[in-house]
GROMACS .gro file of C-alpha atoms in nm:
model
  369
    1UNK     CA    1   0.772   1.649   3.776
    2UNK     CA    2   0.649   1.711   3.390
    3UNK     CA    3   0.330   1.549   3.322
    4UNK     CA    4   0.414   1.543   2.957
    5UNK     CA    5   0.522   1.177   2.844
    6UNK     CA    6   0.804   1.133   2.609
    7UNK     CA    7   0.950   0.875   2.409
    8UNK     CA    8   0.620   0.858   2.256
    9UNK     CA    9   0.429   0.882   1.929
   10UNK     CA   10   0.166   1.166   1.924
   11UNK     CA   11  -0.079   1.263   1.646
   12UNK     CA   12   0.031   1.587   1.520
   13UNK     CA   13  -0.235   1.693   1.254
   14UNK     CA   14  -0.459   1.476   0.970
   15UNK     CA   15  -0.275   1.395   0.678
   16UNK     CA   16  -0.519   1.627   0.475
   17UNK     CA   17  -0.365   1.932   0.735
   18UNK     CA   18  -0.039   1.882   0.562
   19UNK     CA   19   0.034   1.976   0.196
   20UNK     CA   20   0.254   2.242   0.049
   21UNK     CA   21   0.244   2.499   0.261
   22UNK     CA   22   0.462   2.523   0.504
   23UNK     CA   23   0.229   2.415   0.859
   24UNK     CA   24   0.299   2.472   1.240
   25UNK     CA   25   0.204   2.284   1.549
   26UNK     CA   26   0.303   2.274   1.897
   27UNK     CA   27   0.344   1.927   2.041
   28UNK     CA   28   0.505   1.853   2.377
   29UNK     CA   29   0.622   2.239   2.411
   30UNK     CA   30   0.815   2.180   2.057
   31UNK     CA   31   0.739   2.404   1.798
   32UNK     CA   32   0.749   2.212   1.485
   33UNK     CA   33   0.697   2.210   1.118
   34UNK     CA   34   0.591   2.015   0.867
   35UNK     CA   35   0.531   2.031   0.507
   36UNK     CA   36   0.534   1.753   0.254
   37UNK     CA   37   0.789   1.695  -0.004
   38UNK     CA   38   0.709   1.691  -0.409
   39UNK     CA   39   0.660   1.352  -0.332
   40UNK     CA   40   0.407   1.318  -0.059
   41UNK     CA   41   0.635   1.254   0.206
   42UNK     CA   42   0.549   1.424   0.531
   43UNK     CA   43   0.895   1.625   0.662
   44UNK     CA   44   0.891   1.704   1.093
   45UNK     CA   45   1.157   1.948   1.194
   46UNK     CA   46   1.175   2.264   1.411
   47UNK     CA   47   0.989   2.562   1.329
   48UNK     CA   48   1.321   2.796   1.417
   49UNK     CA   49   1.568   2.938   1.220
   50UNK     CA   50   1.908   2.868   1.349
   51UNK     CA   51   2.033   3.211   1.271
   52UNK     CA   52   1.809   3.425   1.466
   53UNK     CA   53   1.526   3.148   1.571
   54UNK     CA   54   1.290   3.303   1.315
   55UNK     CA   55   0.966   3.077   1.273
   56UNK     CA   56   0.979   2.935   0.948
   57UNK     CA   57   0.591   2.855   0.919
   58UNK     CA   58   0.584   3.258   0.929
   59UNK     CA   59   0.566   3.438   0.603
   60UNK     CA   60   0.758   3.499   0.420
   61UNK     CA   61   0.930   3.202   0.476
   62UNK     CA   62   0.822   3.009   0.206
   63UNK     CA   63   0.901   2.638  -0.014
   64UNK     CA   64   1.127   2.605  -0.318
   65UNK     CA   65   1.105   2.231  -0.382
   66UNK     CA   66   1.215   2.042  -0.180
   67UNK     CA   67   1.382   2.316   0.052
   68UNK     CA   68   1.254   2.576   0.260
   69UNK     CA   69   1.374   2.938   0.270
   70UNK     CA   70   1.381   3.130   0.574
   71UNK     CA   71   1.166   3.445   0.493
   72UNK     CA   72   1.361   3.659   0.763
   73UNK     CA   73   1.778   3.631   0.612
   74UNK     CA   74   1.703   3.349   0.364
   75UNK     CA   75   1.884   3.043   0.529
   76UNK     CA   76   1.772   2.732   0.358
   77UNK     CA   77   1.734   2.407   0.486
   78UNK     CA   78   1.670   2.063   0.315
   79UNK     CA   79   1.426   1.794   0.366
   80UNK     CA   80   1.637   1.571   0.619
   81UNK     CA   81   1.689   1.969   0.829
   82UNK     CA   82   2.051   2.056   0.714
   83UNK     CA   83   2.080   2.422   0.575
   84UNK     CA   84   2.203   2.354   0.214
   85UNK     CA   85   2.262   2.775   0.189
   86UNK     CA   86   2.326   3.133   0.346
   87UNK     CA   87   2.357   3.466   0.265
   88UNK     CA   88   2.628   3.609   0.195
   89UNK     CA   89   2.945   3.281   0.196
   90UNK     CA   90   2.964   2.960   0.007
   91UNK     CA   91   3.046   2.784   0.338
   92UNK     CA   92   2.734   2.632   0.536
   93UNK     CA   93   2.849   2.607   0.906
   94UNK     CA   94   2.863   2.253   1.006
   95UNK     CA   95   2.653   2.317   1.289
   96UNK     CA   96   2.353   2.469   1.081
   97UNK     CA   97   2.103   2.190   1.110
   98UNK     CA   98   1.733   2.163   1.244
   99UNK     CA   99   1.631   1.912   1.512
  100UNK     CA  100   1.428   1.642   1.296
  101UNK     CA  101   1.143   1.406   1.448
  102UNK     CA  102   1.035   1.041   1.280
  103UNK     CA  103   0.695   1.084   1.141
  104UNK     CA  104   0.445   0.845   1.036
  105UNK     CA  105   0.116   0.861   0.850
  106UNK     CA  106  -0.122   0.604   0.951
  107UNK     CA  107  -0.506   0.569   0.979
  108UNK     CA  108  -0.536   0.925   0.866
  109UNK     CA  109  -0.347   1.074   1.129
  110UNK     CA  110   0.033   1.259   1.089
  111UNK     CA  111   0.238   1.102   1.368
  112UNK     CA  112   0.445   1.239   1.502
  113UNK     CA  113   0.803   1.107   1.803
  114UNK     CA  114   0.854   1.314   2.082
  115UNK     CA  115   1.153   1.250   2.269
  116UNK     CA  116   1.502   1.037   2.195
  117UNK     CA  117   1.476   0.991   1.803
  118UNK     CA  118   1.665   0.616   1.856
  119UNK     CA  119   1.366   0.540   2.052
  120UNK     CA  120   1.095   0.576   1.786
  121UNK     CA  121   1.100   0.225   1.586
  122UNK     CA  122   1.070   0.025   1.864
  123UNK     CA  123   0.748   0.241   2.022
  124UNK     CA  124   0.432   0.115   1.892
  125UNK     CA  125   0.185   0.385   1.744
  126UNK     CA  126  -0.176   0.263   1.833
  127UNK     CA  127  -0.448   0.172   1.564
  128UNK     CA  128  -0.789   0.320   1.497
  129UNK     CA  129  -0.823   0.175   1.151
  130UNK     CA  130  -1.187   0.232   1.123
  131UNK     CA  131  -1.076   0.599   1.013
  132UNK     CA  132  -0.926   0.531   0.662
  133UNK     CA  133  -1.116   0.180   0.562
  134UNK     CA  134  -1.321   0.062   0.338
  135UNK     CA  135  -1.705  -0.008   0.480
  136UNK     CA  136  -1.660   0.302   0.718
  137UNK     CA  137  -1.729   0.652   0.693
  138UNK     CA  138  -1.535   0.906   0.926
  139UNK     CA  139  -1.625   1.232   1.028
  140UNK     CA  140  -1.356   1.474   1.213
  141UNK     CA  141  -1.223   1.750   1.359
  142UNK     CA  142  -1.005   1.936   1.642
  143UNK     CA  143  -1.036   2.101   1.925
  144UNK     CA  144  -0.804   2.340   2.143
  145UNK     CA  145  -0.793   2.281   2.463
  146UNK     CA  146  -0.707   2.563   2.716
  147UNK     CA  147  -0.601   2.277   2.984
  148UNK     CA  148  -0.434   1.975   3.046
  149UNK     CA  149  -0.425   1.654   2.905
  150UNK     CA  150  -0.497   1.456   3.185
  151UNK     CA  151  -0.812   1.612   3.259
  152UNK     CA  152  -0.944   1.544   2.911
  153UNK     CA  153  -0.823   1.134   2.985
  154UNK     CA  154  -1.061   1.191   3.348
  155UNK     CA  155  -1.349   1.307   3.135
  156UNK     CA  156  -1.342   1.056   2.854
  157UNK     CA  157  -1.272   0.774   3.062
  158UNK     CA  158  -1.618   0.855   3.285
  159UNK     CA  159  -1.887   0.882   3.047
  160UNK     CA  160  -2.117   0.939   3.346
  161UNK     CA  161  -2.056   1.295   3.275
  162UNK     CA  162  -2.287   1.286   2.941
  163UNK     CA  163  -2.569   1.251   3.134
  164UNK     CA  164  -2.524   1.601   3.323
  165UNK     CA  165  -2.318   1.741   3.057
  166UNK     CA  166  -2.452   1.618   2.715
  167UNK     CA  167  -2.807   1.589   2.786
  168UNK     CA  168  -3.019   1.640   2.490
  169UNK     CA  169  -2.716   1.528   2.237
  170UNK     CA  170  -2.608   1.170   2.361
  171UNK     CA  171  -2.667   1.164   2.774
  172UNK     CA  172  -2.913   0.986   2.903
  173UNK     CA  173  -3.031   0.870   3.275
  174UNK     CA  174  -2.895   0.509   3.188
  175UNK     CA  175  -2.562   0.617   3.156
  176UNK     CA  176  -2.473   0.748   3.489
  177UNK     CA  177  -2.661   0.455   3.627
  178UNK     CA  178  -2.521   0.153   3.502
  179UNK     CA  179  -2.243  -0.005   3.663
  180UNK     CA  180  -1.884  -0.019   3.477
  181UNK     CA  181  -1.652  -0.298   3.454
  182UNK     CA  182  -1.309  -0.216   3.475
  183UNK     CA  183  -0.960  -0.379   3.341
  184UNK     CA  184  -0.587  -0.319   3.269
  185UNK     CA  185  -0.395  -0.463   3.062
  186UNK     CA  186  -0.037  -0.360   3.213
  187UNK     CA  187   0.179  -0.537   2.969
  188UNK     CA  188   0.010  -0.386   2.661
  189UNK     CA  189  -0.034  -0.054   2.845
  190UNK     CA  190  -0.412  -0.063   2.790
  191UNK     CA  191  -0.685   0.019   2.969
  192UNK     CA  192  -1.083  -0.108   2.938
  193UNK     CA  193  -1.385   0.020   3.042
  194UNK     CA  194  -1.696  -0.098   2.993
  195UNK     CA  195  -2.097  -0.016   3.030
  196UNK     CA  196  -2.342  -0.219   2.862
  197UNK     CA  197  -2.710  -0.096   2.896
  198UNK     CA  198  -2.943  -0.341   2.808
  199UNK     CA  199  -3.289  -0.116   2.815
  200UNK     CA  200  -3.204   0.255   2.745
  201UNK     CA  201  -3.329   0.583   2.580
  202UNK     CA  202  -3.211   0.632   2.239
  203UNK     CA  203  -3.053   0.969   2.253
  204UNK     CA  204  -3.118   1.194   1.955
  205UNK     CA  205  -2.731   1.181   1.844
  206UNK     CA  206  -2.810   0.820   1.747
  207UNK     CA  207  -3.212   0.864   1.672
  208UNK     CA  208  -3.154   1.065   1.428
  209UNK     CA  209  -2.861   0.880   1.256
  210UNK     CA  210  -2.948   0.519   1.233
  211UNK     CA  211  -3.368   0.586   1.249
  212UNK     CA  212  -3.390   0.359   1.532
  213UNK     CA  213  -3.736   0.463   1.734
  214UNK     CA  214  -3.805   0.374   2.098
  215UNK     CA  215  -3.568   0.234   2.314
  216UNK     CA  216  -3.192   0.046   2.250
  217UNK     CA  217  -2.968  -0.175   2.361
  218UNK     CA  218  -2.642   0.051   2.414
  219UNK     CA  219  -2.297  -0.085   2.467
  220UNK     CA  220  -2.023   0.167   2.563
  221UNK     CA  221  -1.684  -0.020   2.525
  222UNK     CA  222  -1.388   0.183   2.615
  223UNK     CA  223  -1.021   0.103   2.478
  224UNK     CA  224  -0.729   0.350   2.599
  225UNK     CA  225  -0.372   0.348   2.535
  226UNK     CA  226  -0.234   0.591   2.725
  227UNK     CA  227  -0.094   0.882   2.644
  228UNK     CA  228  -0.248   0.932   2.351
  229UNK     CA  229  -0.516   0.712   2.194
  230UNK     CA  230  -0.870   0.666   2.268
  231UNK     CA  231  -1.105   0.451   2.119
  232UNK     CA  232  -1.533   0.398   2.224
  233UNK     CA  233  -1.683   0.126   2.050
  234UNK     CA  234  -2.030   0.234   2.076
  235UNK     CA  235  -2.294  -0.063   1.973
  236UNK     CA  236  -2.683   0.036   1.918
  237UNK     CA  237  -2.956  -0.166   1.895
  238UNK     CA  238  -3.316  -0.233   1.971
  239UNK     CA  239  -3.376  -0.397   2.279
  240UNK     CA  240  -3.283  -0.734   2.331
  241UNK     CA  241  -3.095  -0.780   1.967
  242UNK     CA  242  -2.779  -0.937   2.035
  243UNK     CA  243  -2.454  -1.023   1.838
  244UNK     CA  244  -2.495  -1.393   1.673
  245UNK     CA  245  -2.347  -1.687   1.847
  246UNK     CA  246  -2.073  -1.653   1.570
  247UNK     CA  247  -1.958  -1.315   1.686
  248UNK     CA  248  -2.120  -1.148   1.374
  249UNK     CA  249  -2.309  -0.864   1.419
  250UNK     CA  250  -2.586  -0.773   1.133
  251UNK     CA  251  -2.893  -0.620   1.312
  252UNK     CA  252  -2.685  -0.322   1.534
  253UNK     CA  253  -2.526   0.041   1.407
  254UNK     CA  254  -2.181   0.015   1.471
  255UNK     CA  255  -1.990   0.352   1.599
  256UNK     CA  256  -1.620   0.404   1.632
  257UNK     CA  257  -1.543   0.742   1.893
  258UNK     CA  258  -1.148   0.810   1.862
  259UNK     CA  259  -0.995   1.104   2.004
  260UNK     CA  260  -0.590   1.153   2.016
  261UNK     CA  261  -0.483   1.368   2.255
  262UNK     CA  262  -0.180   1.546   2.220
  263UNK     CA  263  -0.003   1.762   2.471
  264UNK     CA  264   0.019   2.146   2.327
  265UNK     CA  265   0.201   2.254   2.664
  266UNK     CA  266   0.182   2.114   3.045
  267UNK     CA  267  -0.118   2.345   3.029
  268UNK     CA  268  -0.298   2.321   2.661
  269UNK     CA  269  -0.385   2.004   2.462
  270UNK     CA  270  -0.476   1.925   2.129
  271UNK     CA  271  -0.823   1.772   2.148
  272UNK     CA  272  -0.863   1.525   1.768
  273UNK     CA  273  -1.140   1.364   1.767
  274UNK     CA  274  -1.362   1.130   1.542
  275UNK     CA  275  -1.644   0.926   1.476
  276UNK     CA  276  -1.646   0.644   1.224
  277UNK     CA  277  -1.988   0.469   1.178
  278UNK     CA  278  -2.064   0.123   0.945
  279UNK     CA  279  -2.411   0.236   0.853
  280UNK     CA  280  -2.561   0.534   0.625
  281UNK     CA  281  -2.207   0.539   0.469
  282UNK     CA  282  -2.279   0.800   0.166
  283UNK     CA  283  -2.529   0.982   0.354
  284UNK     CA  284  -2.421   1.322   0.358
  285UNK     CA  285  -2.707   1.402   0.568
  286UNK     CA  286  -2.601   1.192   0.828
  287UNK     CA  287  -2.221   1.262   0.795
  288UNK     CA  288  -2.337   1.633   0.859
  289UNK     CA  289  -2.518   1.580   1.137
  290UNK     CA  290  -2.284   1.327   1.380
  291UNK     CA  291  -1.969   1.610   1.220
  292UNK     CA  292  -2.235   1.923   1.424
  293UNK     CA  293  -2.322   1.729   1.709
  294UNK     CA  294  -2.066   1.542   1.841
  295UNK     CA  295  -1.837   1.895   1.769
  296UNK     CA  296  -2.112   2.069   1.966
  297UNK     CA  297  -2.043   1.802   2.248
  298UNK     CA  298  -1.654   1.814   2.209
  299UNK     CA  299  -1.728   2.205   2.253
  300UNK     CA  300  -1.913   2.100   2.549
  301UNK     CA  301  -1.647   1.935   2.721
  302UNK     CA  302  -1.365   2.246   2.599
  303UNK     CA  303  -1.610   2.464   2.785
  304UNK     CA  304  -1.576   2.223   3.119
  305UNK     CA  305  -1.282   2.149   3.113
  306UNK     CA  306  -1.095   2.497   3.058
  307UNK     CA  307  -1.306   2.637   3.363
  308UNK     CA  308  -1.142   2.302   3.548
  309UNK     CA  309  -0.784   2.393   3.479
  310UNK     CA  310  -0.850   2.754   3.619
  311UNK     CA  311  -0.940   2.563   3.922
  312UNK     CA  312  -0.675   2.387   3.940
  313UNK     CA  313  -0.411   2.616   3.823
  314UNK     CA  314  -0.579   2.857   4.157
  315UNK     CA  315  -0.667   2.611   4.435
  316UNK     CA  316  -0.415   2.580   4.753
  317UNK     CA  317  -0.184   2.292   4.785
  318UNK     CA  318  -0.319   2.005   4.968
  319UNK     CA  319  -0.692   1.920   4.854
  320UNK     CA  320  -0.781   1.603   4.845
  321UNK     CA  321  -1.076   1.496   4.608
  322UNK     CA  322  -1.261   1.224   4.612
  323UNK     CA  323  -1.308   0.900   4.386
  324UNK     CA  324  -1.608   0.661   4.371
  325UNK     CA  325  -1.657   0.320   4.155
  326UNK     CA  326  -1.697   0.525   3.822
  327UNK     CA  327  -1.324   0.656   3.857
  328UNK     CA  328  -1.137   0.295   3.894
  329UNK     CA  329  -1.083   0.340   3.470
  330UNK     CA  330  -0.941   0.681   3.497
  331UNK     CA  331  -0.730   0.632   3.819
  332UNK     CA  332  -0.571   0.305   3.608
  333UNK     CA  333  -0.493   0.537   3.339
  334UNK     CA  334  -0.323   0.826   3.593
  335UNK     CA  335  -0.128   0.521   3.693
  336UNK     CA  336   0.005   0.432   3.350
  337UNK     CA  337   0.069   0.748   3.237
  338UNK     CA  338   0.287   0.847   3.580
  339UNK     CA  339   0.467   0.540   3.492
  340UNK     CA  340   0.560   0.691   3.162
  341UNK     CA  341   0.645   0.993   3.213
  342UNK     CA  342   0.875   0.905   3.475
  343UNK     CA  343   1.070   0.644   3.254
  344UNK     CA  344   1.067   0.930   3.015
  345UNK     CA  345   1.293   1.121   3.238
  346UNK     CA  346   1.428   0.858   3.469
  347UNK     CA  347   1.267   0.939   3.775
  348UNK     CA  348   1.065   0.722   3.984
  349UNK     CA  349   0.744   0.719   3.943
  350UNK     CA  350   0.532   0.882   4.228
  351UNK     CA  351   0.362   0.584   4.434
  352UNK     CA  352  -0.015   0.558   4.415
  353UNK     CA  353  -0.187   0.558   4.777
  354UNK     CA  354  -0.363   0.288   4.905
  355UNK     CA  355  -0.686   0.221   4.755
  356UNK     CA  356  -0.950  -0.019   4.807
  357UNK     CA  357  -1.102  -0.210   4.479
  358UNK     CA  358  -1.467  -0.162   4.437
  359UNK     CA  359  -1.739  -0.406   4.461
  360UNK     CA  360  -1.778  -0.579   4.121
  361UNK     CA  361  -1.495  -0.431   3.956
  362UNK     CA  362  -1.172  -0.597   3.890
  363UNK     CA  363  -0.841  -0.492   4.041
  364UNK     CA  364  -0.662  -0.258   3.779
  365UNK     CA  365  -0.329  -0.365   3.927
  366UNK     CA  366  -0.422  -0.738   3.810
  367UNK     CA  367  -0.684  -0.757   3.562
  368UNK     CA  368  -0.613  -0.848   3.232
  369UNK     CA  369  -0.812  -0.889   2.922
   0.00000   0.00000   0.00000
């Protein structure tokens, strides 16, 4: 059974990855391209030729307009994928037409449908507004991912890990020792997880961008939609500074973590990620700074988690590993996503085993938030 959900939106590249020249990307184990139109309008079709399934995001296949021109025996396709000319005939064959996708450009991400076209409108593409609004400044960036997606969704839904993993960047003790709260959202599709540390270290990936000395109040509020979206709102503080009874929030530093991850292959993901802050906003110093280190702990993680699909990809059949209280958020989200992938191809999806519920954590099957 594919692990790869379809019928879904996926980010495909930032807006600013797409121009004029004529871009690739593998999503879902389709090669497709996109290029924008003279008038800004993002285009999503396959990166084949239908003559002799030459790439044409290879040189030198190249734009003219509106169309592109396959640099191998110069069939030319439009902007909706129809080939509009060949060599050698007036006559296009009826049949000369690339496979199209619906795109969508929101929150500075390229969108992009995977799966039954017809489907696409009534799919909802998560939000991370943060990334393209006014009061916020973003920093981003991409990672490949040599394994896949569903370990990256284990390691960002257990931020225990930082503490082993990301010491010295943004782990500290507190992390892997304060409890989690855990709850689902089944009719949204949307998993929480949350850790709120009321006395911790500042690690230096915050000391040094908001200039808060001594210890914090941390809040680590996790927001997934699986497949695809991710979203950590991070809250820092001093100790004991709280939101206002009205729900504003004036004294903390405010951090938005997003990462979209996108299938490559069943083995390879596209690992986006981002960090939107409300502080420091045209401080280039401090844009530099969170864009190095949280791409040095993103590298981190690439490093883990390839050496984890090798051993997977070469352990026998059968083992059986083991899950504690940290796991409940990332278990919920294995559930959600098995759900969807089997309604993607209209199989059943495989039942869970029996597990038992944690002390102090709500049931994923029943929570809601």
């Amino acid at each position: 059974m594919t692990s790869i959900v379809r019928n879904q939106w996926y980010v495909a590249a930032y807006g600013r990855e797409v121009g004029r020249e004529l871009f690739s990307r593998t999503i879902c184990g389709e090669s497709i391209l996109f290029w924008r139109t003279e008038a800004g309008e993002v285009t999503a079709m396959s990166d084949r030729c239908v003559h002799r399934r030459f790439p044409l995001s290879q040189a030198p296949s190249h734009l003219v307009g509106d169309t592109v021109v396959c640099g191998y025996h110069g069939f030319t396709y439009g902007a909706d994928g129809g080939c509009v000319a060949v060599p050698g005939q007036t006559r296009v064959p009826r049949t000369a037409r690339l496979k199209t996708y619906p795109v969508f450009e929101q929150d500075s991400f390229v969108w992009v449908f995977i799966g039954d076209a017809e489907k696409a409108e009534a799919t909802a593409i998560p939000r991370a507004p943060w990334l393209a609004q006014d009061g916020w400044t973003t920093v981003s960036g991409m990672e490949p991912l040599a394994a896949r997606a569903s370990l990256l969704v284990d390691n960002l839904m257990d931020l225990s890990h930082e503490t082993y993993l990301h010491g010295g960047y943004i782990g500290t003790p507190e992390v892997a020792n304060t409890p989690i709260t855990t709850e689902v959202d089944d009719a949204a599709g949307v998993v929480y997880v949350s850790r709120h540390m009321a006395d911790a270290e500042c690690p230096p990936f915050y000391a040094k961008s908001t200039g808060i000395t001594g210890r914090i109040t941390r809040w680590q509020d996790i927001e997934f939609t699986p497949p695809c979206l991710y979203k950590l709102h991070s809250r820092i503080a001093p100790v004991g500074v709280l939101p206002d009874d009205d729900g504003t929030d004036p004294d903390a530093f405010h951090v938005e973590v997003v990462y979209a991850i996108t299938p490559e292959t069943e083995s390879t993901t596209h690992d986006f990620w981002a960090v939107a802050r409300d502080f420091a906003l045209d401080d280039e110093g401090v844009s530099d700074f969170l864009r190095e280190s949280n791409r040095t702990v993103v590298l981190q993680d690439v490093v883990a988690l390839d050496v984890l699909e090798k051993v997977l990809t070469g352990e026998p059949d059968g083992y059986q590993e083991l899950s504690i209280n940290i796991d409940t958020g990332g278990l919920a989200a294995r559930r959600i996503i098995a759900r969807l992938a089997a309604e993607g191809t209209g199989e059943a999806a495989p039942a869970a085993p029996p597990a038992r519920t944690p002390a102090g954590v709500r049931s994923p099957a029943a929570a809601t938030r």
